[in-house]
C-alpha cells in the first residue's frame, strides 16, 4: 500500500493484528489481490468459515450491506477489467499499467463510477511472509483473521519428509548441505533419504535403499519421466519402514527444490481441521497445481500414505484395464489419479504450495523452482 493512501484514508492507527479478531466497520487492505470472493454469504461467521476452508486465506472481509468505495480510494483489488479511460477503479492489472487510481489514492469526481459490492459479499485475502493487513475504517464492512485455534494447530502439526536421490550426481552434495543447515526436509519433525542403494552421505546420514535401479525413460503425452515404478517402490519402502506413522503428514520433496517446511505447516493446520473426518476413512492428500498434482512436492496424511501403498495393486489393475499399463504417465499424474479416482482419498486443492513454471499464476509458496546449486541454501534458503 502506498504512503499516499495511508495519508488520505481513514487508517486505524496502532492497529493490533491478532488471531481470532473480528472488527466491524473495518476493511483489511493487503499487498496482494484478493484471491477469491463470493456473493450471498449470510453473515460474517460464514465468511470466516469460507476463509478457513482455503489454505491460502489469512484474512477476510464481509459486506454487511451493499456498498461502494465511499472513501474515494480504490483499495480493493480484483474489481473487473482495467479501463484506461476510467481512473476510478482498481484491479490486478494496475501493477502492469503502472497506475491505478493515481497509486490507490485518487479521489473520484462526484457521480463517477465507483467499485461496488452487493450485500453478502465475502472477500478472502492472502498475506506475504511477515505482512500484516492495513485496517481502514469503512462503513458496512466486517473484517477478521483466522481463529486462534488455526495458529495453535500450526504448532501442533507433525511432519515427516523424505527425498529420493540418485547414487551419483549433484543431489548428494545438496542433501549434505541441507542437513548441515537443518534446511529442507531436515527442518521437518522426522526425515529420511532414499536411493537405489545405501549411501553414506555424511557422518550420521546414510540413505535407505529401495527395491529399484531408479532407471526409467522419458515419454508419454507430456514427455516426462515414466517413473511410476520407481516411486511406487519408494513409497513402499517408506511404508515398510513405518517412520511416517509417528507423524500426521508425510511429504515427498525433490532434493533440488527449495522447500520451506514451516510454511507448509501453516497450510496443513487448515487441512488438518477440515479433513479430520476424512482421516477416519482414506485420508487426505494435497493437490498443489490447477493442472493436477505435480511431483516436486507431494503431501499426504498418514492414512492417505497407507491407502496409497496398500491400494497400489488395485490402481495397477484399474489402469491396466483403462490403458493396458500405467497410461504412460509420470508418477505424479498416476498417483493423483490413483488416489482421487480409484482409492477415494480426499483431494484438497491448495495451489499456494508450489511455485513452478507449469503451475502459474506465480505465487510465493512453500516450494520454489529447482536450484541445482548450493548458493540459495548458503543464503539461508529464503525466497526472493
mmCIF file of C-alpha atoms in Angstrom:
data_model
loop_
_atom_site.group_PDB
_atom_site.id
_atom_site.type_symbol
_atom_site.label_atom_id
_atom_site.label_comp_id
_atom_site.label_asym_id
_atom_site.label_seq_id
_atom_site.Cartn_x
_atom_site.Cartn_y
_atom_site.Cartn_z
ATOM 1 C CA UNK A 1 0.000 0.000 0.000
ATOM 2 C CA UNK A 2 1.326 3.473 -0.876
ATOM 3 C CA UNK A 3 2.133 6.250 1.575
ATOM 4 C CA UNK A 4 -0.425 8.439 -0.229
ATOM 5 C CA UNK A 5 -3.224 6.051 0.632
ATOM 6 C CA UNK A 6 -2.052 5.840 4.238
ATOM 7 C CA UNK A 7 -2.181 9.634 4.427
ATOM 8 C CA UNK A 8 -5.579 10.089 2.775
ATOM 9 C CA UNK A 9 -7.627 7.158 4.040
ATOM 10 C CA UNK A 10 -9.114 6.550 7.478
ATOM 11 C CA UNK A 11 -6.377 4.157 8.534
ATOM 12 C CA UNK A 12 -6.724 2.694 12.024
ATOM 13 C CA UNK A 13 -3.583 3.806 13.847
ATOM 14 C CA UNK A 14 -1.678 1.418 16.121
ATOM 15 C CA UNK A 15 -3.831 -1.402 14.829
ATOM 16 C CA UNK A 16 -3.173 -4.748 16.508
ATOM 17 C CA UNK A 17 -3.309 -7.754 14.189
ATOM 18 C CA UNK A 18 -4.025 -10.902 16.196
ATOM 19 C CA UNK A 19 -5.620 -14.264 15.662
ATOM 20 C CA UNK A 20 -9.362 -14.578 16.264
ATOM 21 C CA UNK A 21 -10.148 -10.869 15.853
ATOM 22 C CA UNK A 22 -13.433 -9.701 14.248
ATOM 23 C CA UNK A 23 -13.783 -5.953 13.573
ATOM 24 C CA UNK A 24 -16.910 -4.104 12.454
ATOM 25 C CA UNK A 25 -16.623 -1.045 10.224
ATOM 26 C CA UNK A 26 -13.137 -2.033 9.095
ATOM 27 C CA UNK A 27 -11.669 -3.164 5.792
ATOM 28 C CA UNK A 28 -8.359 -5.055 5.569
ATOM 29 C CA UNK A 29 -6.117 -3.825 2.759
ATOM 30 C CA UNK A 30 -3.369 -6.225 1.704
ATOM 31 C CA UNK A 31 -0.447 -6.023 -0.700
ATOM 32 C CA UNK A 32 -1.774 -8.829 -2.885
ATOM 33 C CA UNK A 33 -5.108 -9.026 -4.723
ATOM 34 C CA UNK A 34 -7.944 -10.873 -3.051
ATOM 35 C CA UNK A 35 -7.626 -14.413 -4.375
ATOM 36 C CA UNK A 36 -11.274 -15.432 -4.049
ATOM 37 C CA UNK A 37 -14.655 -13.818 -3.436
ATOM 38 C CA UNK A 38 -18.230 -14.987 -3.129
ATOM 39 C CA UNK A 39 -21.700 -13.429 -3.056
ATOM 40 C CA UNK A 40 -24.752 -14.252 -0.994
ATOM 41 C CA UNK A 41 -22.844 -15.067 2.198
ATOM 42 C CA UNK A 42 -25.378 -14.572 5.046
ATOM 43 C CA UNK A 43 -23.110 -13.382 7.851
ATOM 44 C CA UNK A 44 -19.540 -12.675 8.929
ATOM 45 C CA UNK A 45 -19.168 -16.064 10.611
ATOM 46 C CA UNK A 46 -19.946 -17.802 7.298
ATOM 47 C CA UNK A 47 -17.371 -15.636 5.533
ATOM 48 C CA UNK A 48 -14.782 -16.629 8.134
ATOM 49 C CA UNK A 49 -15.698 -20.299 7.645
ATOM 50 C CA UNK A 50 -15.058 -19.913 3.907
ATOM 51 C CA UNK A 51 -11.638 -18.422 4.687
ATOM 52 C CA UNK A 52 -10.792 -21.365 6.936
ATOM 53 C CA UNK A 53 -11.592 -23.666 4.026
ATOM 54 C CA UNK A 54 -8.752 -22.337 1.870
ATOM 55 C CA UNK A 55 -5.149 -22.917 2.895
ATOM 56 C CA UNK A 56 -4.007 -19.619 1.329
ATOM 57 C CA UNK A 57 -6.590 -17.466 3.164
ATOM 58 C CA UNK A 58 -5.238 -15.414 6.077
ATOM 59 C CA UNK A 59 -7.828 -12.609 6.342
ATOM 60 C CA UNK A 60 -11.394 -11.967 5.229
ATOM 61 C CA UNK A 61 -13.865 -9.095 4.741
ATOM 62 C CA UNK A 62 -17.661 -9.402 4.668
ATOM 63 C CA UNK A 63 -20.003 -6.738 3.238
ATOM 64 C CA UNK A 64 -22.907 -6.357 5.655
ATOM 65 C CA UNK A 65 -24.822 -4.231 3.146
ATOM 66 C CA UNK A 66 -24.439 -3.175 -0.466
ATOM 67 C CA UNK A 67 -21.550 -0.749 -0.545
ATOM 68 C CA UNK A 68 -19.294 1.258 -2.796
ATOM 69 C CA UNK A 69 -15.881 2.812 -2.419
ATOM 70 C CA UNK A 70 -17.311 5.672 -0.339
ATOM 71 C CA UNK A 71 -13.947 6.961 0.795
ATOM 72 C CA UNK A 72 -12.983 7.669 -2.801
ATOM 73 C CA UNK A 73 -9.900 5.471 -2.808
ATOM 74 C CA UNK A 74 -9.534 2.231 -4.745
ATOM 75 C CA UNK A 75 -8.054 -0.197 -2.261
ATOM 76 C CA UNK A 76 -9.973 -3.375 -3.038
ATOM 77 C CA UNK A 77 -8.327 -5.370 -5.779
ATOM 78 C CA UNK A 78 -9.958 -7.537 -8.390
ATOM 79 C CA UNK A 79 -12.887 -5.319 -9.408
ATOM 80 C CA UNK A 80 -13.080 -6.057 -13.107
ATOM 81 C CA UNK A 81 -11.177 -5.359 -16.292
ATOM 82 C CA UNK A 82 -8.886 -2.351 -16.485
ATOM 83 C CA UNK A 83 -10.333 0.548 -18.479
ATOM 84 C CA UNK A 84 -7.731 3.276 -19.124
ATOM 85 C CA UNK A 85 -10.435 5.923 -19.619
ATOM 86 C CA UNK A 86 -11.804 5.406 -16.100
ATOM 87 C CA UNK A 87 -9.311 6.251 -13.340
ATOM 88 C CA UNK A 88 -11.785 5.300 -10.580
ATOM 89 C CA UNK A 89 -11.038 1.603 -10.463
ATOM 90 C CA UNK A 90 -8.525 -0.807 -9.108
ATOM 91 C CA UNK A 91 -7.643 -4.351 -10.082
ATOM 92 C CA UNK A 92 -4.786 -6.774 -10.542
ATOM 93 C CA UNK A 93 -3.818 -5.219 -13.885
ATOM 94 C CA UNK A 94 -2.843 -1.941 -12.217
ATOM 95 C CA UNK A 95 0.655 -3.145 -11.488
ATOM 96 C CA UNK A 96 1.206 -3.821 -15.181
ATOM 97 C CA UNK A 97 -0.115 -0.419 -16.246
ATOM 98 C CA UNK A 98 1.855 1.404 -13.563
ATOM 99 C CA UNK A 99 -1.132 3.462 -12.419
ATOM 100 C CA UNK A 100 -4.310 2.628 -10.565
ATOM 101 C CA UNK A 101 -6.402 5.446 -9.150
ATOM 102 C CA UNK A 102 -3.256 7.551 -9.006
ATOM 103 C CA UNK A 103 -1.452 4.929 -6.968
ATOM 104 C CA UNK A 104 -4.510 3.910 -4.914
ATOM 105 C CA UNK A 105 -5.165 7.452 -3.679
ATOM 106 C CA UNK A 106 -7.244 9.017 -6.471
ATOM 107 C CA UNK A 107 -10.369 10.766 -5.233
ATOM 108 C CA UNK A 108 -13.031 10.240 -7.852
ATOM 109 C CA UNK A 109 -15.237 13.092 -9.073
ATOM 110 C CA UNK A 110 -18.846 13.227 -7.920
ATOM 111 C CA UNK A 111 -21.005 10.827 -9.894
ATOM 112 C CA UNK A 112 -18.063 8.779 -11.135
ATOM 113 C CA UNK A 113 -18.445 5.028 -11.344
ATOM 114 C CA UNK A 114 -17.010 3.511 -8.158
ATOM 115 C CA UNK A 115 -16.310 -0.146 -7.420
ATOM 116 C CA UNK A 116 -19.320 -1.640 -5.633
ATOM 117 C CA UNK A 117 -20.135 -4.837 -3.783
ATOM 118 C CA UNK A 118 -23.550 -6.406 -3.150
ATOM 119 C CA UNK A 119 -24.720 -7.255 0.343
ATOM 120 C CA UNK A 120 -23.304 -10.565 1.496
ATOM 121 C CA UNK A 121 -20.081 -10.241 -0.490
ATOM 122 C CA UNK A 122 -17.165 -12.144 1.102
ATOM 123 C CA UNK A 123 -13.578 -11.426 0.113
ATOM 124 C CA UNK A 124 -10.692 -13.736 1.060
ATOM 125 C CA UNK A 125 -7.158 -12.440 1.203
ATOM 126 C CA UNK A 126 -3.657 -13.847 1.496
ATOM 127 C CA UNK A 127 -0.666 -12.276 3.211
ATOM 128 C CA UNK A 128 3.004 -12.257 2.330
ATOM 129 C CA UNK A 129 5.570 -13.520 4.804
ATOM 130 C CA UNK A 130 5.581 -11.166 7.813
ATOM 131 C CA UNK A 131 2.840 -8.973 6.305
ATOM 132 C CA UNK A 132 0.070 -7.521 8.452
ATOM 133 C CA UNK A 133 -3.011 -6.048 6.771
ATOM 134 C CA UNK A 134 -3.704 -2.321 6.985
ATOM 135 C CA UNK A 135 -7.029 -1.669 8.743
ATOM 136 C CA UNK A 136 -9.106 1.071 7.104
ATOM 137 C CA UNK A 137 -12.361 2.343 8.607
ATOM 138 C CA UNK A 138 -15.118 1.558 6.118
ATOM 139 C CA UNK A 139 -18.862 1.576 6.801
ATOM 140 C CA UNK A 140 -20.786 -1.646 6.309
ATOM 141 C CA UNK A 141 -17.792 -3.969 6.330
ATOM 142 C CA UNK A 142 -16.740 -6.612 8.833
ATOM 143 C CA UNK A 143 -13.198 -7.997 8.694
ATOM 144 C CA UNK A 144 -11.290 -10.575 10.648
ATOM 145 C CA UNK A 145 -8.446 -13.032 10.946
ATOM 146 C CA UNK A 146 -8.436 -16.775 11.388
ATOM 147 C CA UNK A 147 -9.402 -18.333 14.729
ATOM 148 C CA UNK A 148 -6.537 -18.736 17.202
ATOM 149 C CA UNK A 149 -7.031 -22.484 17.010
ATOM 150 C CA UNK A 150 -5.569 -22.296 13.488
ATOM 151 C CA UNK A 151 -2.328 -20.809 14.838
ATOM 152 C CA UNK A 152 -2.243 -23.378 17.608
ATOM 153 C CA UNK A 153 -2.898 -26.115 15.068
ATOM 154 C CA UNK A 154 0.113 -24.986 13.005
ATOM 155 C CA UNK A 155 2.339 -25.515 16.055
ATOM 156 C CA UNK A 156 0.809 -28.938 16.589
ATOM 157 C CA UNK A 157 1.272 -30.209 13.024
ATOM 158 C CA UNK A 158 3.812 -33.030 12.845
ATOM 159 C CA UNK A 159 5.547 -33.609 9.542
ATOM 160 C CA UNK A 160 7.689 -36.427 8.135
ATOM 161 C CA UNK A 161 9.638 -35.604 4.976
ATOM 162 C CA UNK A 162 11.790 -37.631 2.621
ATOM 163 C CA UNK A 163 13.702 -37.318 -0.647
ATOM 164 C CA UNK A 164 14.809 -39.825 -3.260
ATOM 165 C CA UNK A 165 18.241 -39.200 -4.790
ATOM 166 C CA UNK A 166 20.424 -40.754 -7.451
ATOM 167 C CA UNK A 167 23.550 -42.615 -6.382
ATOM 168 C CA UNK A 168 25.708 -40.179 -8.353
ATOM 169 C CA UNK A 169 25.391 -36.539 -9.322
ATOM 170 C CA UNK A 170 24.710 -33.200 -7.652
ATOM 171 C CA UNK A 171 21.897 -34.344 -5.332
ATOM 172 C CA UNK A 172 24.236 -35.852 -2.745
ATOM 173 C CA UNK A 173 26.040 -32.553 -2.184
ATOM 174 C CA UNK A 174 22.710 -30.700 -1.903
ATOM 175 C CA UNK A 175 21.435 -33.176 0.682
ATOM 176 C CA UNK A 176 24.706 -32.854 2.602
ATOM 177 C CA UNK A 177 24.397 -29.052 2.690
ATOM 178 C CA UNK A 178 20.692 -29.144 3.614
ATOM 179 C CA UNK A 179 21.471 -31.460 6.515
ATOM 180 C CA UNK A 180 24.271 -29.193 7.764
ATOM 181 C CA UNK A 181 21.825 -26.239 7.733
ATOM 182 C CA UNK A 182 18.843 -28.207 9.078
ATOM 183 C CA UNK A 183 17.067 -26.990 5.962
ATOM 184 C CA UNK A 184 14.526 -28.514 3.552
ATOM 185 C CA UNK A 185 13.427 -31.997 4.692
ATOM 186 C CA UNK A 186 15.726 -31.727 7.721
ATOM 187 C CA UNK A 187 13.539 -28.910 9.057
ATOM 188 C CA UNK A 188 10.672 -31.396 9.389
ATOM 189 C CA UNK A 189 9.943 -33.326 12.576
ATOM 190 C CA UNK A 190 11.281 -36.514 11.011
ATOM 191 C CA UNK A 191 13.180 -37.172 7.779
ATOM 192 C CA UNK A 192 14.796 -39.821 5.618
ATOM 193 C CA UNK A 193 16.717 -40.028 2.349
ATOM 194 C CA UNK A 194 16.251 -42.922 -0.074
ATOM 195 C CA UNK A 195 18.320 -44.123 -3.018
ATOM 196 C CA UNK A 196 18.822 -47.191 -5.223
ATOM 197 C CA UNK A 197 21.455 -48.430 -2.782
ATOM 198 C CA UNK A 198 22.568 -47.455 0.698
ATOM 199 C CA UNK A 199 24.977 -44.488 0.541
ATOM 200 C CA UNK A 200 26.950 -42.709 3.254
ATOM 201 C CA UNK A 201 26.162 -39.022 2.647
ATOM 202 C CA UNK A 202 27.960 -37.708 5.733
ATOM 203 C CA UNK A 203 28.590 -38.877 9.296
ATOM 204 C CA UNK A 204 25.224 -39.743 10.805
ATOM 205 C CA UNK A 205 23.355 -39.717 7.496
ATOM 206 C CA UNK A 206 23.007 -42.786 5.296
ATOM 207 C CA UNK A 207 20.391 -43.288 2.594
ATOM 208 C CA UNK A 208 17.906 -46.130 2.781
ATOM 209 C CA UNK A 209 17.867 -48.489 -0.191
ATOM 210 C CA UNK A 210 14.717 -49.119 -2.232
ATOM 211 C CA UNK A 211 13.953 -52.057 -4.484
ATOM 212 C CA UNK A 212 14.653 -50.238 -7.753
ATOM 213 C CA UNK A 213 17.532 -49.336 -10.074
ATOM 214 C CA UNK A 214 15.972 -45.840 -10.495
ATOM 215 C CA UNK A 215 16.249 -46.250 -14.260
ATOM 216 C CA UNK A 216 13.358 -45.018 -16.402
ATOM 217 C CA UNK A 217 12.645 -43.474 -19.818
ATOM 218 C CA UNK A 218 11.034 -40.257 -20.992
ATOM 219 C CA UNK A 219 7.817 -40.368 -22.985
ATOM 220 C CA UNK A 220 4.052 -40.271 -22.794
ATOM 221 C CA UNK A 221 1.679 -37.421 -23.550
ATOM 222 C CA UNK A 222 3.734 -34.832 -21.653
ATOM 223 C CA UNK A 223 7.255 -36.033 -22.458
ATOM 224 C CA UNK A 224 8.054 -36.602 -18.777
ATOM 225 C CA UNK A 225 9.953 -39.309 -16.934
ATOM 226 C CA UNK A 226 7.916 -42.519 -16.874
ATOM 227 C CA UNK A 227 8.918 -43.197 -13.282
ATOM 228 C CA UNK A 228 5.784 -44.734 -11.764
ATOM 229 C CA UNK A 229 7.533 -47.972 -10.777
ATOM 230 C CA UNK A 230 10.432 -46.090 -9.167
ATOM 231 C CA UNK A 231 8.194 -44.067 -6.879
ATOM 232 C CA UNK A 232 5.817 -46.900 -6.088
ATOM 233 C CA UNK A 233 8.924 -48.718 -4.828
ATOM 234 C CA UNK A 234 9.981 -45.608 -2.877
ATOM 235 C CA UNK A 235 6.617 -45.123 -1.175
ATOM 236 C CA UNK A 236 6.522 -48.844 -0.431
ATOM 237 C CA UNK A 237 9.908 -48.533 1.318
ATOM 238 C CA UNK A 238 8.593 -45.567 3.333
ATOM 239 C CA UNK A 239 5.517 -47.591 4.287
ATOM 240 C CA UNK A 240 7.532 -50.640 5.303
ATOM 241 C CA UNK A 241 9.978 -48.574 7.395
ATOM 242 C CA UNK A 242 6.953 -47.218 9.282
ATOM 243 C CA UNK A 243 8.546 -43.947 10.448
ATOM 244 C CA UNK A 244 5.710 -41.933 8.892
ATOM 245 C CA UNK A 245 3.207 -43.471 11.323
ATOM 246 C CA UNK A 246 4.561 -41.261 14.119
ATOM 247 C CA UNK A 247 3.536 -38.088 12.270
ATOM 248 C CA UNK A 248 0.305 -36.528 10.940
ATOM 249 C CA UNK A 249 1.577 -35.716 7.443
ATOM 250 C CA UNK A 250 4.215 -37.043 5.054
ATOM 251 C CA UNK A 251 5.872 -35.002 2.288
ATOM 252 C CA UNK A 252 7.945 -36.305 -0.602
ATOM 253 C CA UNK A 253 10.286 -33.484 -1.663
ATOM 254 C CA UNK A 254 12.612 -33.301 -4.654
ATOM 255 C CA UNK A 255 16.170 -32.788 -3.432
ATOM 256 C CA UNK A 256 16.771 -29.856 -5.801
ATOM 257 C CA UNK A 257 13.659 -27.934 -4.731
ATOM 258 C CA UNK A 258 13.769 -25.027 -2.277
ATOM 259 C CA UNK A 259 11.405 -26.453 0.342
ATOM 260 C CA UNK A 260 10.232 -24.351 3.325
ATOM 261 C CA UNK A 261 8.641 -26.709 5.861
ATOM 262 C CA UNK A 262 7.471 -24.041 8.322
ATOM 263 C CA UNK A 263 5.240 -22.512 5.673
ATOM 264 C CA UNK A 264 3.842 -25.916 4.838
ATOM 265 C CA UNK A 265 2.949 -26.494 8.496
ATOM 266 C CA UNK A 266 0.784 -23.350 8.487
ATOM 267 C CA UNK A 267 -1.169 -24.566 5.468
ATOM 268 C CA UNK A 268 -1.535 -28.032 6.948
ATOM 269 C CA UNK A 269 -3.265 -26.547 10.007
ATOM 270 C CA UNK A 270 -6.211 -25.716 7.725
ATOM 271 C CA UNK A 271 -6.317 -29.134 6.162
ATOM 272 C CA UNK A 272 -5.917 -30.972 9.460
ATOM 273 C CA UNK A 273 -9.008 -29.298 10.903
ATOM 274 C CA UNK A 274 -11.127 -29.571 7.768
ATOM 275 C CA UNK A 275 -10.072 -33.114 6.911
ATOM 276 C CA UNK A 276 -10.461 -34.726 10.327
ATOM 277 C CA UNK A 277 -13.469 -36.686 9.128
ATOM 278 C CA UNK A 278 -11.572 -37.885 6.057
ATOM 279 C CA UNK A 279 -8.695 -39.221 8.137
ATOM 280 C CA UNK A 280 -11.055 -41.776 9.632
ATOM 281 C CA UNK A 281 -11.565 -43.125 6.102
ATOM 282 C CA UNK A 282 -8.841 -42.973 3.458
ATOM 283 C CA UNK A 283 -7.191 -39.710 4.498
ATOM 284 C CA UNK A 284 -6.316 -36.543 2.579
ATOM 285 C CA UNK A 285 -3.706 -35.508 0.027
ATOM 286 C CA UNK A 286 -2.977 -32.037 -1.320
ATOM 287 C CA UNK A 287 -3.376 -31.150 -4.976
ATOM 288 C CA UNK A 288 -0.722 -28.483 -5.484
ATOM 289 C CA UNK A 289 -1.495 -27.378 -9.051
ATOM 290 C CA UNK A 290 -4.598 -26.441 -11.100
ATOM 291 C CA UNK A 291 -3.395 -28.974 -13.688
ATOM 292 C CA UNK A 292 -3.241 -31.792 -11.140
ATOM 293 C CA UNK A 293 -0.674 -32.732 -8.509
ATOM 294 C CA UNK A 294 2.940 -32.094 -9.526
ATOM 295 C CA UNK A 295 5.786 -34.210 -8.246
ATOM 296 C CA UNK A 296 8.329 -31.797 -6.681
ATOM 297 C CA UNK A 297 6.169 -31.739 -3.543
ATOM 298 C CA UNK A 298 3.671 -34.483 -2.649
ATOM 299 C CA UNK A 299 1.882 -34.152 0.690
ATOM 300 C CA UNK A 300 -0.241 -36.966 2.150
ATOM 301 C CA UNK A 301 -1.832 -37.513 5.545
ATOM 302 C CA UNK A 302 -0.849 -40.635 7.469
ATOM 303 C CA UNK A 303 -3.941 -42.565 6.422
ATOM 304 C CA UNK A 304 -3.501 -41.485 2.794
ATOM 305 C CA UNK A 305 0.029 -42.946 2.725
ATOM 306 C CA UNK A 306 -1.349 -46.297 3.875
ATOM 307 C CA UNK A 307 -4.225 -46.114 1.378
ATOM 308 C CA UNK A 308 -1.787 -45.319 -1.466
ATOM 309 C CA UNK A 309 0.623 -48.172 -0.769
ATOM 310 C CA UNK A 310 -1.981 -50.740 0.206
ATOM 311 C CA UNK A 311 -4.141 -49.813 -2.794
ATOM 312 C CA UNK A 312 -1.360 -49.672 -5.400
ATOM 313 C CA UNK A 313 -2.260 -53.094 -6.818
ATOM 314 C CA UNK A 314 -5.876 -52.025 -7.170
ATOM 315 C CA UNK A 315 -4.715 -48.985 -9.157
ATOM 316 C CA UNK A 316 -2.467 -51.143 -11.320
ATOM 317 C CA UNK A 317 -5.436 -53.353 -12.193
ATOM 318 C CA UNK A 318 -7.632 -50.329 -12.870
ATOM 319 C CA UNK A 319 -5.180 -48.647 -15.244
ATOM 320 C CA UNK A 320 -4.339 -51.951 -16.885
ATOM 321 C CA UNK A 321 -7.981 -52.144 -17.907
ATOM 322 C CA UNK A 322 -8.100 -48.488 -18.971
ATOM 323 C CA UNK A 323 -4.691 -48.043 -20.617
ATOM 324 C CA UNK A 324 -3.134 -51.509 -20.825
ATOM 325 C CA UNK A 325 -0.498 -50.267 -18.384
ATOM 326 C CA UNK A 326 0.315 -47.121 -16.418
ATOM 327 C CA UNK A 327 -1.117 -44.822 -19.144
ATOM 328 C CA UNK A 328 2.400 -43.532 -19.969
ATOM 329 C CA UNK A 329 2.143 -41.067 -17.080
ATOM 330 C CA UNK A 330 4.783 -39.783 -14.731
ATOM 331 C CA UNK A 331 4.394 -40.794 -11.109
ATOM 332 C CA UNK A 332 2.698 -37.535 -10.071
ATOM 333 C CA UNK A 333 -0.195 -37.816 -12.552
ATOM 334 C CA UNK A 334 -0.507 -41.533 -11.911
ATOM 335 C CA UNK A 335 -0.539 -41.017 -8.135
ATOM 336 C CA UNK A 336 -3.064 -38.171 -8.377
ATOM 337 C CA UNK A 337 -5.458 -40.240 -10.481
ATOM 338 C CA UNK A 338 -4.976 -43.343 -8.339
ATOM 339 C CA UNK A 339 -5.617 -41.588 -5.022
ATOM 340 C CA UNK A 340 -8.506 -39.490 -6.283
ATOM 341 C CA UNK A 341 -10.355 -41.572 -8.843
ATOM 342 C CA UNK A 342 -9.635 -45.144 -7.713
ATOM 343 C CA UNK A 343 -8.963 -45.173 -3.971
ATOM 344 C CA UNK A 344 -11.308 -42.343 -2.933
ATOM 345 C CA UNK A 345 -8.740 -40.411 -0.908
ATOM 346 C CA UNK A 346 -9.881 -36.846 -0.174
ATOM 347 C CA UNK A 347 -8.286 -34.447 -2.665
ATOM 348 C CA UNK A 348 -7.757 -30.994 -1.118
ATOM 349 C CA UNK A 349 -6.744 -28.233 -3.554
ATOM 350 C CA UNK A 350 -4.027 -25.904 -2.304
ATOM 351 C CA UNK A 351 -2.347 -24.052 -5.138
ATOM 352 C CA UNK A 352 -0.117 -21.936 -2.894
ATOM 353 C CA UNK A 353 2.156 -24.908 -2.191
ATOM 354 C CA UNK A 354 4.179 -24.812 -5.377
ATOM 355 C CA UNK A 355 5.859 -22.133 -7.455
ATOM 356 C CA UNK A 356 6.572 -23.925 -10.700
ATOM 357 C CA UNK A 357 6.619 -22.825 -14.319
ATOM 358 C CA UNK A 358 3.764 -25.130 -15.260
ATOM 359 C CA UNK A 359 1.548 -24.002 -12.346
ATOM 360 C CA UNK A 360 1.004 -20.301 -12.873
ATOM 361 C CA UNK A 361 -0.058 -17.703 -11.758
ATOM 362 C CA UNK A 362 3.196 -17.370 -9.882
ATOM 363 C CA UNK A 363 2.861 -17.223 -6.118
ATOM 364 C CA UNK A 364 5.289 -17.319 -3.225
ATOM 365 C CA UNK A 365 4.704 -20.794 -1.946
ATOM 366 C CA UNK A 366 6.407 -23.374 0.208
ATOM 367 C CA UNK A 367 8.481 -24.875 -2.577
ATOM 368 C CA UNK A 368 10.333 -22.849 -5.180
ATOM 369 C CA UNK A 369 11.742 -23.889 -8.589
ATOM 370 C CA UNK A 370 14.658 -26.327 -8.743
ATOM 371 C CA UNK A 371 18.025 -24.945 -7.640
ATOM 372 C CA UNK A 372 20.792 -27.365 -8.571
ATOM 373 C CA UNK A 373 23.457 -25.286 -6.886
ATOM 374 C CA UNK A 374 24.082 -24.705 -3.206
ATOM 375 C CA UNK A 375 24.024 -20.888 -3.445
ATOM 376 C CA UNK A 376 20.403 -20.420 -2.280
ATOM 377 C CA UNK A 377 20.873 -22.721 0.677
ATOM 378 C CA UNK A 378 24.016 -20.870 1.740
ATOM 379 C CA UNK A 379 21.900 -17.707 1.641
ATOM 380 C CA UNK A 380 19.585 -19.165 4.246
ATOM 381 C CA UNK A 381 17.023 -20.732 1.956
ATOM 382 C CA UNK A 382 14.806 -17.639 1.939
ATOM 383 C CA UNK A 383 12.669 -16.896 -1.106
ATOM 384 C CA UNK A 384 13.268 -13.693 -3.055
#
